PDB file of C-alpha atoms in Angstrom:
ATOM      1  CA  UNK D   1      -0.050   0.012  -0.131  1.00 46.00           C
ATOM      2  CA  UNK D   2       1.415   3.577  -1.125  1.00 71.00           C
ATOM      3  CA  UNK D   3       2.046   5.827   1.888  1.00 89.00           C
ATOM      4  CA  UNK D   4      -0.581   8.411   2.896  1.00 96.00           C
ATOM      5  CA  UNK D   5      -0.035  11.759   1.548  1.00 98.00           C
ATOM      6  CA  UNK D   6       1.292  14.259   4.256  1.00 98.00           C
ATOM      7  CA  UNK D   7       0.608  17.904   4.786  1.00 98.00           C
ATOM      8  CA  UNK D   8       2.809  19.338   7.637  1.00 98.00           C
ATOM      9  CA  UNK D   9       2.467  22.602   9.395  1.00 98.00           C
ATOM     10  CA  UNK D  10       5.070  24.043  11.981  1.00 97.00           C
ATOM     11  CA  UNK D  11       8.366  22.849  10.638  1.00 97.00           C
ATOM     12  CA  UNK D  12      10.372  24.713  13.705  1.00 95.00           C
ATOM     13  CA  UNK D  13      12.404  23.149  16.098  1.00 93.00           C
ATOM     14  CA  UNK D  14      10.694  20.041  16.673  1.00 96.00           C
ATOM     15  CA  UNK D  15       8.473  19.957  13.404  1.00 97.00           C
ATOM     16  CA  UNK D  16      11.610  19.964  11.139  1.00 97.00           C
ATOM     17  CA  UNK D  17      12.865  16.544  12.065  1.00 98.00           C
ATOM     18  CA  UNK D  18       9.433  15.145  12.262  1.00 98.00           C
ATOM     19  CA  UNK D  19       8.922  16.158   8.365  1.00 98.00           C
ATOM     20  CA  UNK D  20      12.845  15.038   7.665  1.00 98.00           C
ATOM     21  CA  UNK D  21      11.811  11.446   9.065  1.00 98.00           C
ATOM     22  CA  UNK D  22       8.601  11.592   6.938  1.00 98.00           C
ATOM     23  CA  UNK D  23      10.206  12.537   3.729  1.00 98.00           C
ATOM     24  CA  UNK D  24      13.045  10.257   4.195  1.00 97.00           C
ATOM     25  CA  UNK D  25      10.707   7.249   4.771  1.00 97.00           C
ATOM     26  CA  UNK D  26       8.648   7.525   1.705  1.00 97.00           C
ATOM     27  CA  UNK D  27       5.702   9.801   2.948  1.00 98.00           C
ATOM     28  CA  UNK D  28       5.008  12.207   0.280  1.00 98.00           C
ATOM     29  CA  UNK D  29       5.138  15.756   2.335  1.00 98.00           C
ATOM     30  CA  UNK D  30       3.761  19.131   1.606  1.00 98.00           C
ATOM     31  CA  UNK D  31       4.958  21.708   4.197  1.00 98.00           C
ATOM     32  CA  UNK D  32       3.684  25.006   5.027  1.00 97.00           C
ATOM     33  CA  UNK D  33       6.545  28.105   4.695  1.00 91.00           C
ATOM     34  CA  UNK D  34       7.317  30.552   7.196  1.00 87.00           C
ATOM     35  CA  UNK D  35       9.900  33.009   7.630  1.00 88.00           C
ATOM     36  CA  UNK D  36      12.648  30.837   8.548  1.00 91.00           C
ATOM     37  CA  UNK D  37      13.262  29.734   5.099  1.00 94.00           C
ATOM     38  CA  UNK D  38      16.436  27.319   6.744  1.00 96.00           C
ATOM     39  CA  UNK D  39      14.131  24.256   7.439  1.00 96.00           C
ATOM     40  CA  UNK D  40      11.855  24.948   4.376  1.00 97.00           C
ATOM     41  CA  UNK D  41      14.822  25.034   1.798  1.00 97.00           C
ATOM     42  CA  UNK D  42      16.154  21.749   3.246  1.00 98.00           C
ATOM     43  CA  UNK D  43      12.892  19.841   3.283  1.00 98.00           C
ATOM     44  CA  UNK D  44      12.319  20.943  -0.258  1.00 98.00           C
ATOM     45  CA  UNK D  45      15.989  19.350  -0.862  1.00 98.00           C
ATOM     46  CA  UNK D  46      15.185  16.275   0.626  1.00 98.00           C
ATOM     47  CA  UNK D  47      12.261  15.706  -1.646  1.00 98.00           C
ATOM     48  CA  UNK D  48       9.209  17.942   0.100  1.00 98.00           C
ATOM     49  CA  UNK D  49       7.139  20.229  -1.525  1.00 98.00           C
ATOM     50  CA  UNK D  50       6.178  23.409  -0.339  1.00 98.00           C
ATOM     51  CA  UNK D  51       2.477  24.607  -0.184  1.00 98.00           C
ATOM     52  CA  UNK D  52       1.138  27.860  -1.615  1.00 97.00           C
ATOM     53  CA  UNK D  53      -0.851  28.416   1.490  1.00 97.00           C
ATOM     54  CA  UNK D  54      -2.967  26.272   4.207  1.00 98.00           C
ATOM     55  CA  UNK D  55      -5.913  25.621   1.529  1.00 98.00           C
ATOM     56  CA  UNK D  56      -3.005  24.165  -0.661  1.00 98.00           C
ATOM     57  CA  UNK D  57      -1.767  21.963   1.840  1.00 98.00           C
ATOM     58  CA  UNK D  58      -5.040  20.511   2.985  1.00 98.00           C
ATOM     59  CA  UNK D  59      -6.144  19.869  -0.692  1.00 98.00           C
ATOM     60  CA  UNK D  60      -3.114  17.758  -1.156  1.00 97.00           C
ATOM     61  CA  UNK D  61      -3.040  15.567   1.877  1.00 98.00           C
ATOM     62  CA  UNK D  62      -4.829  12.374   3.663  1.00 98.00           C
ATOM     63  CA  UNK D  63      -3.413  13.578   6.624  1.00 98.00           C
ATOM     64  CA  UNK D  64      -2.497  17.027   8.045  1.00 98.00           C
ATOM     65  CA  UNK D  65       0.059  17.012  10.887  1.00 98.00           C
ATOM     66  CA  UNK D  66       0.105  20.001  13.019  1.00 98.00           C
ATOM     67  CA  UNK D  67       3.286  21.115  15.239  1.00 98.00           C
ATOM     68  CA  UNK D  68       2.608  24.287  16.342  1.00 97.00           C
ATOM     69  CA  UNK D  69       3.135  26.013  20.024  1.00 94.00           C
ATOM     70  CA  UNK D  70      -0.471  25.690  21.135  1.00 95.00           C
ATOM     71  CA  UNK D  71      -4.246  26.175  21.289  1.00 97.00           C
ATOM     72  CA  UNK D  72      -4.158  29.719  19.844  1.00 98.00           C
ATOM     73  CA  UNK D  73      -2.205  28.649  16.928  1.00 97.00           C
ATOM     74  CA  UNK D  74      -4.378  25.496  16.345  1.00 98.00           C
ATOM     75  CA  UNK D  75      -7.588  27.199  16.293  1.00 98.00           C
ATOM     76  CA  UNK D  76      -6.212  30.034  13.713  1.00 98.00           C
ATOM     77  CA  UNK D  77      -5.070  27.114  11.432  1.00 98.00           C
ATOM     78  CA  UNK D  78      -8.428  25.474  11.746  1.00 98.00           C
ATOM     79  CA  UNK D  79     -10.769  28.308  11.644  1.00 98.00           C
ATOM     80  CA  UNK D  80      -9.408  31.109   9.611  1.00 98.00           C
ATOM     81  CA  UNK D  81     -10.767  31.950   6.438  1.00 98.00           C
ATOM     82  CA  UNK D  82      -9.532  29.576   3.868  1.00 97.00           C
ATOM     83  CA  UNK D  83      -7.955  27.330   6.825  1.00 98.00           C
ATOM     84  CA  UNK D  84      -8.456  23.677   7.555  1.00 98.00           C
ATOM     85  CA  UNK D  85     -12.047  23.825   8.268  1.00 98.00           C
ATOM     86  CA  UNK D  86     -12.681  25.645   5.101  1.00 98.00           C
ATOM     87  CA  UNK D  87     -10.574  23.015   2.954  1.00 98.00           C
ATOM     88  CA  UNK D  88     -10.841  19.621   4.580  1.00 98.00           C
ATOM     89  CA  UNK D  89     -13.052  17.004   2.994  1.00 98.00           C
ATOM     90  CA  UNK D  90     -14.509  13.703   4.248  1.00 98.00           C
ATOM     91  CA  UNK D  91     -11.947  11.084   5.127  1.00 98.00           C
ATOM     92  CA  UNK D  92      -9.244  13.304   5.855  1.00 98.00           C
ATOM     93  CA  UNK D  93      -7.346  13.121   9.363  1.00 98.00           C
ATOM     94  CA  UNK D  94      -6.039  16.369  11.401  1.00 98.00           C
ATOM     95  CA  UNK D  95      -3.097  15.146  13.827  1.00 98.00           C
ATOM     96  CA  UNK D  96      -2.416  18.124  16.470  1.00 98.00           C
ATOM     97  CA  UNK D  97       1.026  17.238  17.827  1.00 98.00           C
ATOM     98  CA  UNK D  98       0.911  20.544  19.860  1.00 96.00           C
ATOM     99  CA  UNK D  99       0.192  20.812  23.422  1.00 93.00           C
ATOM    100  CA  UNK D 100      -3.172  22.336  23.275  1.00 95.00           C
ATOM    101  CA  UNK D 101      -6.134  22.314  25.828  1.00 95.00           C
ATOM    102  CA  UNK D 102      -8.380  19.355  26.153  1.00 95.00           C
ATOM    103  CA  UNK D 103     -11.416  21.763  25.743  1.00 96.00           C
ATOM    104  CA  UNK D 104     -10.675  23.413  22.394  1.00 97.00           C
ATOM    105  CA  UNK D 105      -9.784  19.825  21.232  1.00 97.00           C
ATOM    106  CA  UNK D 106     -13.234  18.289  21.636  1.00 98.00           C
ATOM    107  CA  UNK D 107     -15.004  21.384  19.764  1.00 98.00           C
ATOM    108  CA  UNK D 108     -12.384  21.411  16.821  1.00 98.00           C
ATOM    109  CA  UNK D 109     -13.027  17.567  16.575  1.00 98.00           C
ATOM    110  CA  UNK D 110     -16.997  17.801  16.616  1.00 98.00           C
ATOM    111  CA  UNK D 111     -16.629  20.570  13.955  1.00 98.00           C
ATOM    112  CA  UNK D 112     -14.381  18.604  11.992  1.00 98.00           C
ATOM    113  CA  UNK D 113     -16.545  15.541  12.233  1.00 98.00           C
ATOM    114  CA  UNK D 114     -19.441  17.427  10.609  1.00 98.00           C
ATOM    115  CA  UNK D 115     -17.235  17.466   7.661  1.00 98.00           C
ATOM    116  CA  UNK D 116     -16.545  13.980   8.010  1.00 98.00           C
ATOM    117  CA  UNK D 117     -12.749  14.306   8.977  1.00 98.00           C
ATOM    118  CA  UNK D 118     -11.159  12.903  11.724  1.00 98.00           C
ATOM    119  CA  UNK D 119      -8.969  14.850  14.612  1.00 98.00           C
ATOM    120  CA  UNK D 120      -6.447  13.464  16.574  1.00 98.00           C
ATOM    121  CA  UNK D 121      -4.525  14.556  19.429  1.00 98.00           C
ATOM    122  CA  UNK D 122      -0.974  13.132  19.818  1.00 98.00           C
ATOM    123  CA  UNK D 123       1.169  15.493  21.666  1.00 97.00           C
ATOM    124  CA  UNK D 124       4.861  14.937  21.944  1.00 96.00           C
ATOM    125  CA  UNK D 125       7.601  14.028  24.820  1.00 94.00           C
ATOM    126  CA  UNK D 126      11.683  14.617  24.263  1.00 94.00           C
ATOM    127  CA  UNK D 127      13.683  17.220  22.603  1.00 95.00           C
ATOM    128  CA  UNK D 128      14.324  18.334  18.998  1.00 96.00           C
ATOM    129  CA  UNK D 129      17.364  16.300  18.918  1.00 97.00           C
ATOM    130  CA  UNK D 130      15.040  12.912  19.360  1.00 98.00           C
ATOM    131  CA  UNK D 131      12.811  14.652  16.530  1.00 97.00           C
ATOM    132  CA  UNK D 132      15.921  14.420  14.238  1.00 97.00           C
ATOM    133  CA  UNK D 133      16.538  11.107  14.998  1.00 98.00           C
ATOM    134  CA  UNK D 134      12.916   9.971  14.411  1.00 97.00           C
ATOM    135  CA  UNK D 135      12.568   9.151  18.694  1.00 98.00           C
ATOM    136  CA  UNK D 136      10.250  11.284  19.788  1.00 98.00           C
ATOM    137  CA  UNK D 137       7.403   9.908  22.219  1.00 97.00           C
ATOM    138  CA  UNK D 138       3.588  10.422  21.663  1.00 97.00           C
ATOM    139  CA  UNK D 139       0.460  10.195  23.529  1.00 97.00           C
ATOM    140  CA  UNK D 140      -2.412   9.522  21.207  1.00 98.00           C
ATOM    141  CA  UNK D 141      -6.214  10.557  21.935  1.00 98.00           C
ATOM    142  CA  UNK D 142      -8.257   8.433  18.786  1.00 98.00           C
ATOM    143  CA  UNK D 143     -10.759   5.894  18.177  1.00 98.00           C
ATOM    144  CA  UNK D 144      -9.246   2.497  17.582  1.00 98.00           C
ATOM    145  CA  UNK D 145      -9.429   2.426  13.616  1.00 98.00           C
ATOM    146  CA  UNK D 146      -8.322   5.943  13.552  1.00 98.00           C
ATOM    147  CA  UNK D 147      -5.242   5.020  15.460  1.00 98.00           C
ATOM    148  CA  UNK D 148      -4.308   1.813  13.539  1.00 98.00           C
ATOM    149  CA  UNK D 149      -4.506   4.068  10.154  1.00 97.00           C
ATOM    150  CA  UNK D 150      -2.129   6.582  11.541  1.00 98.00           C
ATOM    151  CA  UNK D 151       0.056   4.696  13.347  1.00 98.00           C
ATOM    152  CA  UNK D 152       2.337   3.874  10.326  1.00 97.00           C
ATOM    153  CA  UNK D 153       2.749   7.723  10.035  1.00 98.00           C
ATOM    154  CA  UNK D 154       3.639   8.069  13.678  1.00 98.00           C
ATOM    155  CA  UNK D 155       6.192   5.546  13.381  1.00 98.00           C
ATOM    156  CA  UNK D 156       8.142   7.586  11.229  1.00 98.00           C
ATOM    157  CA  UNK D 157       9.274  10.033  13.873  1.00 98.00           C
ATOM    158  CA  UNK D 158       8.257   8.506  16.900  1.00 98.00           C
ATOM    159  CA  UNK D 159      10.033   5.669  19.094  1.00 98.00           C
ATOM    160  CA  UNK D 160       7.269   5.276  21.534  1.00 98.00           C
ATOM    161  CA  UNK D 161       3.681   5.422  20.656  1.00 98.00           C
ATOM    162  CA  UNK D 162       1.083   5.215  23.497  1.00 97.00           C
ATOM    163  CA  UNK D 163      -2.764   5.332  22.686  1.00 98.00           C
ATOM    164  CA  UNK D 164      -4.516   6.359  25.400  1.00 96.00           C
ATOM    165  CA  UNK D 165      -8.123   6.730  24.524  1.00 97.00           C
ATOM    166  CA  UNK D 166     -10.439   8.531  22.453  1.00 97.00           C
ATOM    167  CA  UNK D 167      -9.767  12.041  20.955  1.00 97.00           C
ATOM    168  CA  UNK D 168      -8.683  14.776  23.957  1.00 96.00           C
ATOM    169  CA  UNK D 169      -7.132  11.981  26.089  1.00 96.00           C
ATOM    170  CA  UNK D 170      -3.888  12.630  24.581  1.00 95.00           C
ATOM    171  CA  UNK D 171      -3.758  16.575  25.484  1.00 95.00           C
ATOM    172  CA  UNK D 172      -5.198  15.585  29.262  1.00 92.00           C
ATOM    173  CA  UNK D 173      -2.143  13.207  29.523  1.00 90.00           C
ATOM    174  CA  UNK D 174       0.296  15.762  28.210  1.00 90.00           C
ATOM    175  CA  UNK D 175      -1.161  18.426  30.607  1.00 86.00           C
ATOM    176  CA  UNK D 176      -0.703  16.077  33.568  1.00 85.00           C
ATOM    177  CA  UNK D 177       2.676  14.998  32.360  1.00 77.00           C
ATOM    178  CA  UNK D 178       3.660  18.551  32.272  1.00 74.00           C
ATOM    179  CA  UNK D 179       2.296  19.167  35.606  1.00 75.00           C
ATOM    180  CA  UNK D 180       3.800  16.180  37.620  1.00 75.00           C
ATOM    181  CA  UNK D 181       7.466  17.035  35.866  1.00 67.00           C
ATOM    182  CA  UNK D 182       7.444  20.647  37.197  1.00 63.00           C
TER     183      UNK D 182
END
């Protein structure tokens, strides 16, 4: 079976390594550019493609991965005019690897579900070094069928993958983990 087409938004310190591993492991990957051209140019040299905008990225992807700072950025990407919600179509999956608020995660999931799009929360643990090495940890909130579908994608950049429950569970566990680590 051919690898899923990936759209990747957020190729900063963690996201660059994640996207690099996806490209190098044969996933056709389209990335959204930003002011810092170095990671974008590197990924394009490796075989990725730069999207014109969010709409182009979403329309080119089976799975959209978000690796941004947190809830405000995720909500902006989903709800802005010409954003993910406007352009997503039934059968697509959106994976939020950011550290986001569980309440927002559930609202986004419901809004995308109305269009036949699945929303998964898969926040990350470890550092940019492990991201480059493809050795991150993730805590995944998704139904069992969706988890099975995305697991090969997650394995491209994760060493340890924990399916911990339905959508929203990943962000809840991540916040508990962050609180316990203080």
